[in-house]
Amino acid sequence: MKRIASGGLTLLTYVIAILFFFPILWIFITGFKSESEAINIPPSLFFKPSLENFEIVWQAGIGGFFANSVVVTVVSTVIALLLGVPAAYALALLKVKRKNDILFWMISTRFLPVAGIIIPLYLLFKNVNLLDSLPALILLYAGMNIPLIVWMMRSFFNDVSYEIIEATQVDGASGLQSFFKVVLPLVRPGLVSTALLSMVFAWNEFFFAVSLSYTNAATLPVYMASYMTQEGLFWAKMSAAASISIFPVIILGWFTQKQLVRGLTMGAVKG
Amino acid sequence: MQTTEKKRRASNQPPVKRLILPSAIYLIIMTQIPFLITIYFSFQDWNLMRPDKGIVFNGLANFKKILTSSSFYQVFGNTVALTVAVLIICFLLGFAFALLMNRHFWGKGIVRTIFITPFFVMPTVSAIVWKTLMYNPNFGMSSYFAHVFGKAPIDWLSAHPLFSIILIVSWMWTPFFMLILLAGLQSLPDELIEAAQLDGANKIGQFIHVTIPHLFRYIEVVLLLGLMFILQVFGEIYVTTAGGPGYASTNLSFLVYRIGFQNWDIGEASAVGVLTVILTIIMMMFMFKLLSRMFREEQS
């Protein structure tokens, strides 16, 4: 009896998981259908998959937006790491006056709604001719992700015992040497997933992107939003474009899921 | 010179300022100063469509205009309703799924991976998927099921815009809640459960007196993070309803966009931005107080 109940619960878990995943699965499948198959009711389960939609979408120029997204995501994450990781290191392992106040303030900047800062930022970038440019988005996404990186990396640095660092310093290593040779390797899994999560947020960000970019610097979220209004009737092509937009970030997300939880919760649960 | 430099570094006095200041200054430039400028703009009469009028200080006129318009209260209500509804749905579903996942079964890793996926999908795509796949009255799943059950399909997004958006956002955020609460459940030490069993507690008793208190910090984290992000929902609204019909599905974030980037009214958009920040702070503090009070009661 107990085994049946347990099996039932497992089955229920499978069903719910598939239901939750269904919209994404459907997008992936519809991308390989023809337009007429895509709007069949009831949905056609058996069809001849073709790459035609992907070719059409690619020729229509999704590649340029894809490249924008890659550049903005990668560069902003690198900047955010360069600025955020040293701060997290200091806040976790060094003696800092009013440590908690500084940490709380940094996190609180992430709590500030975009709506509260978008107007001056728009006018600023307009005045320096950076509207519709990649640098504008890169600068903002770096700022958006620094608090996240400080928050997560601090929790990973907290696990490094200070004795290890002291030991390397006794051996005559400089601060930088002990950081790169001893501390960084210890937190590498955490660092990788922090970077991945930062990339996920940058890749998906929409408010800044739609307010500050139009044609040249538009990222994939902006492209997808305009797709809806312009060519919303072509479901199969839209599904192909959506698949291209979400596939990279889903893969990144899958790799970061375990560390994501640890990094986000430990900072609060332990501290 | 070099030896003194080396000595200084080795002597346990790392360059704290050089490590923290760059990111602090960056954050001040990118977030704090723009917010101060937003406050300044909120006292100006300034519309980009009317360059002839120029920029004129008009005191609290923008706030007065906003706070006396009925649409603002509708938008305010939408924001609170959307946020609270999504938080409740995500918490209940996320908790239920976390309990389901907190068992040993075949393929657990894959199931969790499948579960978490909606969280990584960009809001604009999630919204498009739901708008076409689910809500489309002609070809969507909702119309399919309406036919199956012999009912007339409805256009969900125009008939129940806010409700439809709540479902989309809940779908995206439930996995996040599940993931964090599952981590909490998995960090529960076996000794605690065993001790409770020795005390003769039944399953429900264990759950209320051992599991829930242990989970509290996780609940706190997930609710605060969730609140912060869900208050700022934007892309889902932009793509599905564009805030309409009327203001029926506009939240504060989207109102700033409408006034700022559709009416080009810098002063009024800034004033709404300021009000949005104030509301965010109030809701975060309210949540914080609520949680800490509940936490204290659990402790005592």
Coordinates of C-alpha atoms in Angstrom, one line a residue:
Chain A
M1 CA 0.0 0.0 0.0
K2 CA 2.7 2.4 1.0
R3 CA 4.7 1.5 -2.2
I4 CA 1.6 2.3 -4.3
A5 CA 1.2 5.6 -2.7
S6 CA 4.8 6.4 -3.1
G7 CA 4.7 5.4 -6.8
G8 CA 1.6 7.5 -7.2
L9 CA 3.3 10.6 -5.8
T10 CA 6.3 10.0 -8.1
L11 CA 4.0 9.7 -11.1
L12 CA 2.3 12.9 -10.0
T13 CA 5.6 14.6 -9.8
Y14 CA 6.5 13.5 -13.3
V15 CA 3.1 14.8 -14.7
I16 CA 3.4 18.2 -13.0
A17 CA 6.9 18.6 -14.2
I18 CA 6.0 17.8 -17.7
L19 CA 2.9 20.2 -17.5
F20 CA 5.2 22.9 -16.3
F21 CA 7.7 22.3 -19.1
F22 CA 5.0 21.9 -21.7
P23 CA 4.9 25.5 -23.0
I24 CA 8.7 25.4 -23.6
L25 CA 8.6 22.0 -25.2
W26 CA 5.8 23.1 -27.4
I27 CA 7.8 26.1 -28.6
F28 CA 10.7 23.9 -29.5
I29 CA 8.4 21.5 -31.4
T30 CA 6.5 24.2 -33.2
G31 CA 9.7 25.7 -34.6
F32 CA 10.1 22.5 -36.7
K33 CA 6.5 22.6 -38.0
S34 CA 5.1 24.3 -41.1
E35 CA 2.9 27.3 -40.5
S36 CA -0.3 25.4 -41.3
E37 CA 0.7 22.5 -39.0
A38 CA 1.5 25.0 -36.3
I39 CA -2.1 26.2 -35.9
N40 CA -3.8 22.8 -36.2
I41 CA -6.5 22.1 -33.6
P42 CA -6.1 19.6 -32.1
P43 CA -2.4 20.0 -32.3
S44 CA -0.7 17.7 -34.8
L45 CA 1.6 15.4 -33.0
F46 CA 3.0 13.7 -36.1
F47 CA 4.6 15.9 -38.7
K48 CA 7.7 16.0 -40.8
P49 CA 10.2 18.2 -39.0
S50 CA 12.0 20.7 -41.1
L51 CA 14.6 23.4 -40.4
E52 CA 13.0 25.8 -42.8
N53 CA 11.7 28.2 -40.1
F54 CA 15.1 28.4 -38.6
E55 CA 16.6 29.2 -42.0
I56 CA 14.0 31.9 -42.7
V57 CA 14.4 33.5 -39.2
W58 CA 18.2 33.4 -39.6
Q59 CA 18.0 35.1 -42.9
A60 CA 15.6 37.7 -41.6
G61 CA 18.5 38.8 -39.3
I62 CA 18.1 37.3 -35.9
G63 CA 21.9 36.7 -35.9
G64 CA 22.6 40.4 -35.4
F65 CA 20.3 40.5 -32.3
F66 CA 21.8 37.3 -31.1
A67 CA 25.3 38.8 -31.4
N68 CA 24.1 41.9 -29.5
S69 CA 22.9 39.8 -26.7
V70 CA 26.1 37.8 -26.5
V71 CA 28.3 40.9 -26.5
V72 CA 26.2 42.7 -23.9
T73 CA 25.8 39.6 -21.7
V74 CA 29.5 38.6 -21.7
V75 CA 31.1 42.0 -21.4
S76 CA 28.7 43.2 -18.7
T77 CA 29.3 40.0 -16.7
V78 CA 33.1 40.4 -17.0
I79 CA 32.9 44.0 -15.8
A80 CA 30.6 43.0 -12.9
L81 CA 32.9 40.2 -11.9
L82 CA 36.0 42.4 -12.0
L83 CA 34.3 44.9 -9.7
G84 CA 32.1 42.7 -7.6
V85 CA 34.4 39.7 -6.7
P86 CA 37.1 41.9 -5.0
A87 CA 34.3 43.6 -2.9
A88 CA 32.8 40.2 -2.0
Y89 CA 36.2 39.0 -1.0
A90 CA 36.8 41.9 1.2
L91 CA 33.4 41.7 2.8
A92 CA 33.7 38.0 3.5
L93 CA 37.3 37.6 4.6
L94 CA 38.8 40.9 5.6
K95 CA 38.3 43.2 8.5
V96 CA 36.0 45.9 7.2
K97 CA 34.4 48.6 9.3
R98 CA 30.6 48.5 9.2
K99 CA 30.7 45.4 7.0
N100 CA 27.1 44.6 7.3
D101 CA 26.0 48.1 6.5
I102 CA 28.1 48.1 3.3
L103 CA 26.8 44.7 2.3
F104 CA 23.2 45.7 2.9
W105 CA 23.5 48.9 1.0
M106 CA 25.0 47.1 -2.0
I107 CA 22.2 44.6 -2.0
S108 CA 19.6 47.3 -1.6
T109 CA 20.7 48.9 -4.9
R110 CA 19.4 45.8 -6.6
F111 CA 16.1 46.4 -4.9
L112 CA 15.7 49.8 -6.5
P113 CA 13.1 49.5 -9.2
V114 CA 14.3 50.2 -12.8
A115 CA 11.2 52.5 -13.0
G116 CA 12.9 54.8 -10.4
I117 CA 16.0 55.4 -12.5
I118 CA 15.2 54.8 -16.1
I119 CA 14.2 58.4 -17.0
P120 CA 17.5 60.1 -16.0
L121 CA 19.5 57.2 -17.6
Y122 CA 17.6 57.6 -20.8
L123 CA 18.3 61.4 -21.0
L124 CA 21.9 60.9 -19.9
F125 CA 22.6 58.3 -22.7
K126 CA 20.7 60.5 -25.1
N127 CA 22.9 63.5 -24.3
V128 CA 26.2 61.6 -24.8
N129 CA 24.9 59.9 -27.9
L130 CA 24.9 56.4 -26.4
L131 CA 21.3 55.7 -27.0
D132 CA 20.8 52.6 -29.0
S133 CA 24.3 51.5 -28.4
L134 CA 25.8 48.4 -26.8
P135 CA 28.0 50.3 -24.2
A136 CA 24.9 51.8 -22.6
L137 CA 23.4 48.4 -22.0
I138 CA 26.7 46.9 -20.9
L139 CA 27.2 49.7 -18.3
L140 CA 23.7 49.2 -16.9
Y141 CA 23.8 45.4 -16.8
A142 CA 27.1 45.5 -15.0
G143 CA 25.6 47.8 -12.4
M144 CA 22.5 45.5 -12.2
N145 CA 24.6 42.4 -11.6
I146 CA 27.3 43.7 -9.1
P147 CA 24.9 43.4 -6.1
L148 CA 24.1 39.8 -7.1
I149 CA 27.7 38.9 -7.5
V150 CA 28.7 40.5 -4.2
W151 CA 25.8 38.7 -2.5
M152 CA 26.6 35.3 -3.9
M153 CA 30.4 35.4 -3.9
R154 CA 30.5 36.6 -0.3
S155 CA 28.7 33.4 0.7
F156 CA 31.2 31.3 -1.2
F157 CA 34.2 33.2 0.2
N158 CA 32.8 32.8 3.7
D159 CA 33.5 29.1 3.4
V160 CA 37.2 29.7 2.9
S161 CA 38.9 29.7 6.3
Y162 CA 41.0 32.7 7.0
E163 CA 43.8 30.5 8.3
I164 CA 44.5 29.3 4.8
I165 CA 45.1 32.8 3.7
E166 CA 47.2 33.6 6.7
A167 CA 49.3 30.5 6.0
T168 CA 50.0 31.6 2.5
Q169 CA 50.9 35.1 3.8
V170 CA 53.4 33.6 6.2
D171 CA 54.9 31.8 3.3
G172 CA 55.6 35.2 1.8
A173 CA 52.8 35.3 -0.8
S174 CA 51.4 38.8 -1.6
G175 CA 47.7 39.5 -1.2
L176 CA 47.2 39.0 -4.9
Q177 CA 49.2 35.8 -5.1
S178 CA 47.3 34.2 -2.2
F179 CA 44.0 35.3 -3.8
F180 CA 44.7 33.9 -7.2
K181 CA 46.6 30.8 -6.2
V182 CA 44.7 29.7 -3.1
V183 CA 41.4 31.4 -2.6
L184 CA 40.1 31.5 -6.2
P185 CA 40.5 27.8 -6.9
L186 CA 38.6 27.1 -3.8
V187 CA 35.6 29.1 -4.8
R188 CA 35.7 28.3 -8.5
P189 CA 32.5 26.3 -8.7
G190 CA 30.7 29.2 -7.0
L191 CA 32.4 31.7 -9.2
V192 CA 31.3 29.9 -12.4
S193 CA 27.7 29.7 -11.3
T194 CA 27.6 33.2 -10.1
A195 CA 28.9 34.3 -13.5
L196 CA 26.3 32.1 -15.3
L197 CA 23.5 33.5 -13.2
S198 CA 24.7 37.0 -13.9
M199 CA 24.6 36.1 -17.6
V200 CA 21.1 34.7 -17.3
F201 CA 19.8 38.0 -15.9
A202 CA 21.7 40.1 -18.5
W203 CA 20.4 37.9 -21.3
N204 CA 16.8 38.2 -20.3
E205 CA 16.7 41.8 -19.2
F206 CA 14.0 43.8 -21.0
F207 CA 13.1 47.2 -19.4
F208 CA 16.5 48.8 -19.9
A209 CA 16.8 47.2 -23.3
V210 CA 13.5 48.3 -24.7
S211 CA 13.9 51.8 -23.4
L212 CA 17.4 52.4 -24.5
S213 CA 17.8 50.5 -27.7
Y214 CA 15.8 50.3 -31.0
T215 CA 17.5 48.9 -34.1
N216 CA 21.3 48.8 -33.7
A217 CA 21.7 47.6 -30.1
A218 CA 18.4 45.7 -29.7
T219 CA 18.9 42.5 -27.8
L220 CA 16.9 39.3 -28.3
P221 CA 14.2 40.2 -25.7
V222 CA 13.5 43.4 -27.6
Y223 CA 13.6 41.5 -30.9
M224 CA 11.1 39.0 -29.6
A225 CA 8.8 41.7 -28.3
S226 CA 8.7 43.4 -31.7
Y227 CA 8.3 40.0 -33.5
M228 CA 5.0 39.6 -31.6
T229 CA 3.5 42.8 -32.9
Q230 CA 4.9 42.6 -36.4
E231 CA 4.7 39.0 -37.4
G232 CA 2.6 37.5 -34.6
L233 CA 0.6 35.4 -37.0
F234 CA 3.5 33.3 -38.1
W235 CA 3.7 30.9 -35.2
A236 CA 6.1 28.5 -36.5
K237 CA 8.7 31.1 -37.4
M238 CA 8.1 32.9 -34.1
S239 CA 8.6 29.6 -32.3
A240 CA 11.9 29.1 -34.1
A241 CA 13.0 32.6 -33.2
A242 CA 11.9 32.0 -29.6
S243 CA 13.8 28.7 -29.5
I244 CA 17.0 30.4 -30.7
S245 CA 16.5 33.2 -28.0
I246 CA 16.0 30.9 -25.0
F247 CA 18.1 27.9 -25.8
P248 CA 21.5 29.3 -24.7
V249 CA 20.2 30.7 -21.5
I250 CA 18.4 27.5 -20.6
I251 CA 21.6 25.6 -20.9
L252 CA 23.4 28.1 -18.8
G253 CA 20.6 27.9 -16.2
W254 CA 20.7 24.1 -16.0
F255 CA 24.4 24.2 -15.2
T256 CA 24.0 26.8 -12.5
Q257 CA 20.9 25.5 -10.7
K258 CA 22.5 23.8 -7.7
Q259 CA 25.0 26.6 -6.9
L260 CA 22.3 29.1 -7.6
V261 CA 20.3 27.9 -4.6
R262 CA 23.3 27.7 -2.4
G263 CA 24.6 31.1 -3.4
L264 CA 21.3 32.8 -3.0
T265 CA 20.2 31.3 0.3
M266 CA 23.5 30.8 2.2
G267 CA 24.2 34.4 2.3
A268 CA 21.0 34.9 4.2
V269 CA 20.7 31.7 6.1
K270 CA 24.1 31.6 7.5
G271 CA 24.7 35.3 7.9
Chain B
M1 CA 60.9 50.6 -1.1
Q2 CA 59.9 47.2 -2.5
T3 CA 60.5 45.4 0.8
T4 CA 58.4 47.9 2.8
E5 CA 55.6 47.4 0.2
K6 CA 55.9 43.7 0.6
K7 CA 55.9 43.9 4.4
R8 CA 52.9 46.1 4.4
R9 CA 50.9 43.7 2.3
A10 CA 52.0 40.7 4.3
S11 CA 51.1 42.3 7.6
N12 CA 47.5 41.4 7.5
Q13 CA 46.3 44.8 6.3
P14 CA 44.9 44.2 2.9
P15 CA 43.8 47.1 0.8
V16 CA 40.2 47.0 1.8
K17 CA 39.3 50.3 0.3
R18 CA 40.8 49.4 -3.1
L19 CA 38.7 46.2 -3.1
I20 CA 35.4 47.7 -2.1
L21 CA 35.4 51.3 -3.4
P22 CA 35.3 50.6 -7.2
S23 CA 32.1 48.6 -7.0
A24 CA 30.6 51.0 -4.5
I25 CA 31.4 54.0 -6.7
Y26 CA 30.0 52.2 -9.7
L27 CA 26.8 51.4 -7.9
I28 CA 26.5 55.0 -6.8
I29 CA 26.9 56.3 -10.3
M30 CA 24.6 53.7 -11.9
T31 CA 21.8 53.6 -9.3
Q32 CA 21.9 56.2 -6.5
I33 CA 22.6 59.3 -8.6
P34 CA 20.0 58.5 -11.2
F35 CA 17.5 58.0 -8.5
L36 CA 18.4 61.4 -7.0
I37 CA 18.0 63.0 -10.4
T38 CA 14.6 61.2 -10.8
I39 CA 13.5 63.0 -7.5
Y40 CA 14.8 66.3 -9.0
F41 CA 12.9 65.7 -12.3
S42 CA 9.7 64.8 -10.4
F43 CA 9.4 68.5 -9.4
Q44 CA 9.8 69.8 -13.0
D45 CA 7.2 70.5 -15.7
W46 CA 9.1 69.0 -18.6
N47 CA 7.7 67.2 -21.7
L48 CA 10.0 66.2 -24.5
M49 CA 7.2 66.6 -27.0
R50 CA 6.8 70.3 -26.0
P51 CA 10.3 71.7 -26.2
D52 CA 8.7 75.2 -26.5
K53 CA 7.6 75.0 -22.9
G54 CA 11.1 74.3 -21.6
I55 CA 11.8 72.9 -18.2
V56 CA 10.0 74.7 -15.4
F57 CA 10.0 74.0 -11.7
N58 CA 6.5 73.3 -10.6
G59 CA 6.8 72.0 -7.1
L60 CA 4.5 69.2 -6.2
A61 CA 2.2 69.7 -9.2
N62 CA 3.2 66.4 -10.8
F63 CA 2.5 64.5 -7.6
K64 CA -0.8 66.3 -7.2
K65 CA -1.8 65.4 -10.7
I66 CA -1.0 61.8 -10.3
L67 CA -2.5 61.4 -6.8
T68 CA -5.8 62.9 -7.9
S69 CA -6.1 60.8 -11.1
S70 CA -8.2 57.7 -10.7
S71 CA -6.0 55.7 -13.1
F72 CA -3.1 55.9 -10.6
Y73 CA -5.1 54.1 -7.9
Q74 CA -6.1 51.5 -10.4
V75 CA -2.5 51.0 -11.4
F76 CA -1.5 50.9 -7.7
G77 CA -4.2 48.3 -7.0
N78 CA -3.0 46.3 -10.0
T79 CA 0.6 46.3 -8.7
V80 CA -0.4 45.2 -5.2
A81 CA -2.9 42.6 -6.5
L82 CA -0.4 41.2 -9.1
T83 CA 2.4 41.0 -6.6
V84 CA 0.5 39.5 -3.7
A85 CA -1.4 37.0 -5.9
V86 CA 1.8 35.8 -7.7
L87 CA 3.6 35.5 -4.3
I88 CA 0.8 33.4 -2.8
I89 CA 0.5 31.2 -5.9
C90 CA 4.2 30.7 -6.2
F91 CA 4.7 30.0 -2.5
L92 CA 1.9 27.4 -2.3
L93 CA 2.7 25.7 -5.5
G94 CA 6.5 26.0 -5.0
F95 CA 6.1 24.5 -1.5
A96 CA 3.9 21.7 -2.7
F97 CA 6.4 20.8 -5.5
A98 CA 9.3 21.1 -3.1
L99 CA 7.6 18.5 -0.9
L100 CA 7.0 16.3 -3.9
M101 CA 10.6 16.6 -4.9
N102 CA 12.0 16.0 -1.4
R103 CA 11.7 12.2 -1.9
H104 CA 13.9 9.6 -3.4
F105 CA 12.7 8.6 -6.8
W106 CA 14.1 7.6 -10.2
G107 CA 15.1 10.5 -12.4
K108 CA 14.9 13.2 -9.7
G109 CA 17.8 15.2 -11.1
I110 CA 16.2 15.4 -14.6
V111 CA 12.8 16.2 -13.1
R112 CA 14.2 19.1 -11.1
T113 CA 16.0 20.4 -14.2
I114 CA 12.8 20.3 -16.2
F115 CA 10.9 22.0 -13.4
I116 CA 13.4 24.9 -13.1
T117 CA 13.5 25.7 -16.8
P118 CA 10.6 28.3 -17.0
F119 CA 12.6 30.5 -14.6
F120 CA 15.4 30.9 -17.2
V121 CA 13.2 31.8 -20.1
M122 CA 13.2 35.5 -20.9
P123 CA 9.9 37.3 -19.9
T124 CA 9.1 38.4 -23.4
V125 CA 9.3 34.8 -24.7
S126 CA 7.3 33.5 -21.8
A127 CA 4.6 36.1 -22.5
I128 CA 4.6 35.3 -26.2
V129 CA 4.3 31.6 -25.6
W130 CA 1.4 32.1 -23.3
K131 CA -0.3 34.6 -25.5
T132 CA -0.2 32.4 -28.5
L133 CA -0.1 28.8 -27.2
M134 CA -2.4 29.2 -24.2
Y135 CA -4.5 32.3 -24.5
N136 CA -5.2 32.6 -28.3
P137 CA -8.9 32.3 -28.6
N138 CA -8.7 30.6 -32.1
F139 CA -5.7 28.3 -32.0
G140 CA -4.6 28.3 -28.3
M141 CA -4.8 25.5 -25.8
S142 CA -7.5 27.3 -23.9
S143 CA -9.7 27.3 -26.9
Y144 CA -8.9 23.7 -27.5
F145 CA -10.0 22.8 -24.0
A146 CA -13.0 25.1 -24.3
H147 CA -14.1 23.0 -27.3
V148 CA -13.4 19.7 -25.5
F149 CA -15.7 20.8 -22.7
G150 CA -18.2 22.3 -25.1
K151 CA -17.8 25.9 -24.0
A152 CA -17.2 29.0 -26.0
P153 CA -13.6 30.0 -26.0
I154 CA -12.8 33.3 -24.5
D155 CA -10.1 35.8 -25.3
W156 CA -8.4 35.6 -21.9
L157 CA -6.1 38.5 -22.3
S158 CA -8.8 41.0 -23.1
A159 CA -11.5 39.5 -20.8
H160 CA -9.2 38.9 -17.7
P161 CA -6.0 40.7 -18.5
L162 CA -4.6 41.0 -15.0
F163 CA -5.5 37.4 -14.1
S164 CA -3.9 36.1 -17.3
I165 CA -0.7 38.0 -16.5
I166 CA -0.7 36.6 -12.9
L167 CA -0.8 33.1 -14.3
I168 CA 2.2 33.8 -16.7
V169 CA 4.3 35.4 -13.9
S170 CA 3.4 32.6 -11.5
W171 CA 4.4 30.0 -14.0
M172 CA 7.8 31.7 -14.4
W173 CA 8.5 32.1 -10.6
T174 CA 7.1 28.9 -9.1
P175 CA 10.2 27.0 -10.1
F176 CA 12.4 29.5 -8.2
F177 CA 10.3 29.1 -5.1
M178 CA 10.4 25.4 -5.4
L179 CA 14.2 25.3 -5.8
I180 CA 14.9 27.4 -2.7
L181 CA 12.3 25.7 -0.5
L182 CA 13.6 22.3 -1.7
A183 CA 17.1 23.4 -0.6
G184 CA 15.7 24.2 2.8
L185 CA 14.0 20.9 3.1
Q186 CA 17.1 19.0 2.1
S187 CA 19.2 20.9 4.6
L188 CA 16.9 19.7 7.5
P189 CA 19.2 17.5 9.7
D190 CA 18.0 13.9 10.1
E191 CA 18.6 14.2 13.9
L192 CA 15.9 16.8 14.2
I193 CA 13.4 14.4 12.6
E194 CA 14.6 11.5 14.7
A195 CA 14.4 13.5 17.9
A196 CA 10.8 14.5 17.0
Q197 CA 9.9 10.9 16.3
L198 CA 11.4 9.8 19.6
D199 CA 9.2 12.5 21.3
G200 CA 6.3 10.7 19.7
A201 CA 5.4 13.4 17.2
N202 CA 3.4 12.2 14.2
K203 CA 4.0 13.3 10.6
I204 CA 1.9 16.4 10.8
G205 CA 3.4 17.4 14.2
Q206 CA 6.9 17.0 12.8
F207 CA 6.0 19.1 9.9
I208 CA 4.6 21.9 12.0
H209 CA 7.1 21.9 14.8
V210 CA 10.3 20.8 13.1
T211 CA 10.2 21.4 9.3
I212 CA 8.4 24.8 9.2
P213 CA 10.6 26.5 11.8
H214 CA 13.7 25.1 10.1
L215 CA 12.5 26.4 6.8
F216 CA 11.9 29.9 8.0
R217 CA 15.0 31.6 6.8
Y218 CA 14.5 30.0 3.4
I219 CA 10.9 31.2 3.3
E220 CA 12.1 34.7 4.2
V221 CA 14.7 34.7 1.5
V222 CA 12.4 33.5 -1.2
L223 CA 9.6 35.8 -0.3
L224 CA 11.8 38.9 -0.2
L225 CA 13.6 38.0 -3.4
G226 CA 10.3 37.1 -5.1
L227 CA 8.7 40.4 -3.9
M228 CA 11.6 42.4 -5.3
F229 CA 11.4 40.9 -8.7
I230 CA 7.6 40.5 -9.0
L231 CA 7.0 44.1 -8.0
Q232 CA 9.0 45.0 -11.2
V233 CA 7.2 42.8 -13.7
F234 CA 7.4 44.6 -17.0
G235 CA 8.1 42.5 -20.1
E236 CA 5.2 40.2 -19.6
I237 CA 2.8 43.2 -19.6
Y238 CA 4.5 44.9 -22.5
V239 CA 4.1 41.9 -24.8
T240 CA 0.7 40.6 -23.8
T241 CA -1.6 43.5 -23.1
A242 CA 0.5 46.6 -23.3
G243 CA -1.2 47.5 -20.0
G244 CA -4.7 47.5 -21.4
P245 CA -7.5 47.6 -21.9
G246 CA -7.3 51.1 -20.5
Y247 CA -5.2 50.7 -17.4
A248 CA -6.7 47.3 -16.5
S249 CA -3.3 45.5 -16.5
T250 CA -0.8 48.3 -16.0
N251 CA 1.4 48.1 -13.0
L252 CA 3.6 50.9 -11.7
S253 CA 6.7 49.9 -13.7
F254 CA 4.7 49.9 -16.8
L255 CA 3.0 53.2 -16.0
V256 CA 6.4 54.8 -15.8
Y257 CA 7.1 53.5 -19.3
R258 CA 3.8 54.7 -20.6
I259 CA 4.2 58.2 -19.3
G260 CA 7.9 58.4 -20.0
F261 CA 8.3 56.7 -23.3
Q262 CA 4.9 57.1 -24.9
N263 CA 3.8 60.5 -23.6
W264 CA 7.4 61.7 -23.2
D265 CA 6.4 63.5 -19.9
I266 CA 9.7 63.5 -18.0
G267 CA 8.3 65.2 -14.9
E268 CA 5.3 63.0 -14.4
A269 CA 7.1 59.8 -15.3
S270 CA 9.8 60.7 -12.7
A271 CA 7.1 61.4 -10.1
V272 CA 5.6 58.0 -10.7
G273 CA 9.1 56.5 -10.5
V274 CA 9.6 58.1 -7.1
L275 CA 6.2 56.8 -5.9
T276 CA 7.2 53.3 -7.2
V277 CA 10.4 53.3 -5.2
I278 CA 8.5 54.5 -2.1
L279 CA 5.9 51.7 -2.5
T280 CA 8.7 49.2 -3.0
I281 CA 10.4 50.2 0.2
I282 CA 7.1 50.1 2.1
M283 CA 6.2 46.7 0.8
M284 CA 9.7 45.3 1.5
M285 CA 9.6 46.7 5.1
F286 CA 6.1 45.4 5.6
M287 CA 7.1 41.9 4.4
F288 CA 10.2 42.0 6.6
K289 CA 8.2 43.0 9.7
L290 CA 5.5 40.4 9.0
L291 CA 8.1 37.7 8.6
S292 CA 10.2 38.6 11.6
R293 CA 7.0 38.7 13.7
M294 CA 6.0 35.3 12.5
F295 CA 9.5 34.1 13.1
R296 CA 9.6 35.3 16.7
E297 CA 6.2 33.6 17.4
E298 CA 7.6 30.4 16.1
Q299 CA 10.7 30.7 18.3
S300 CA 8.7 31.4 21.5

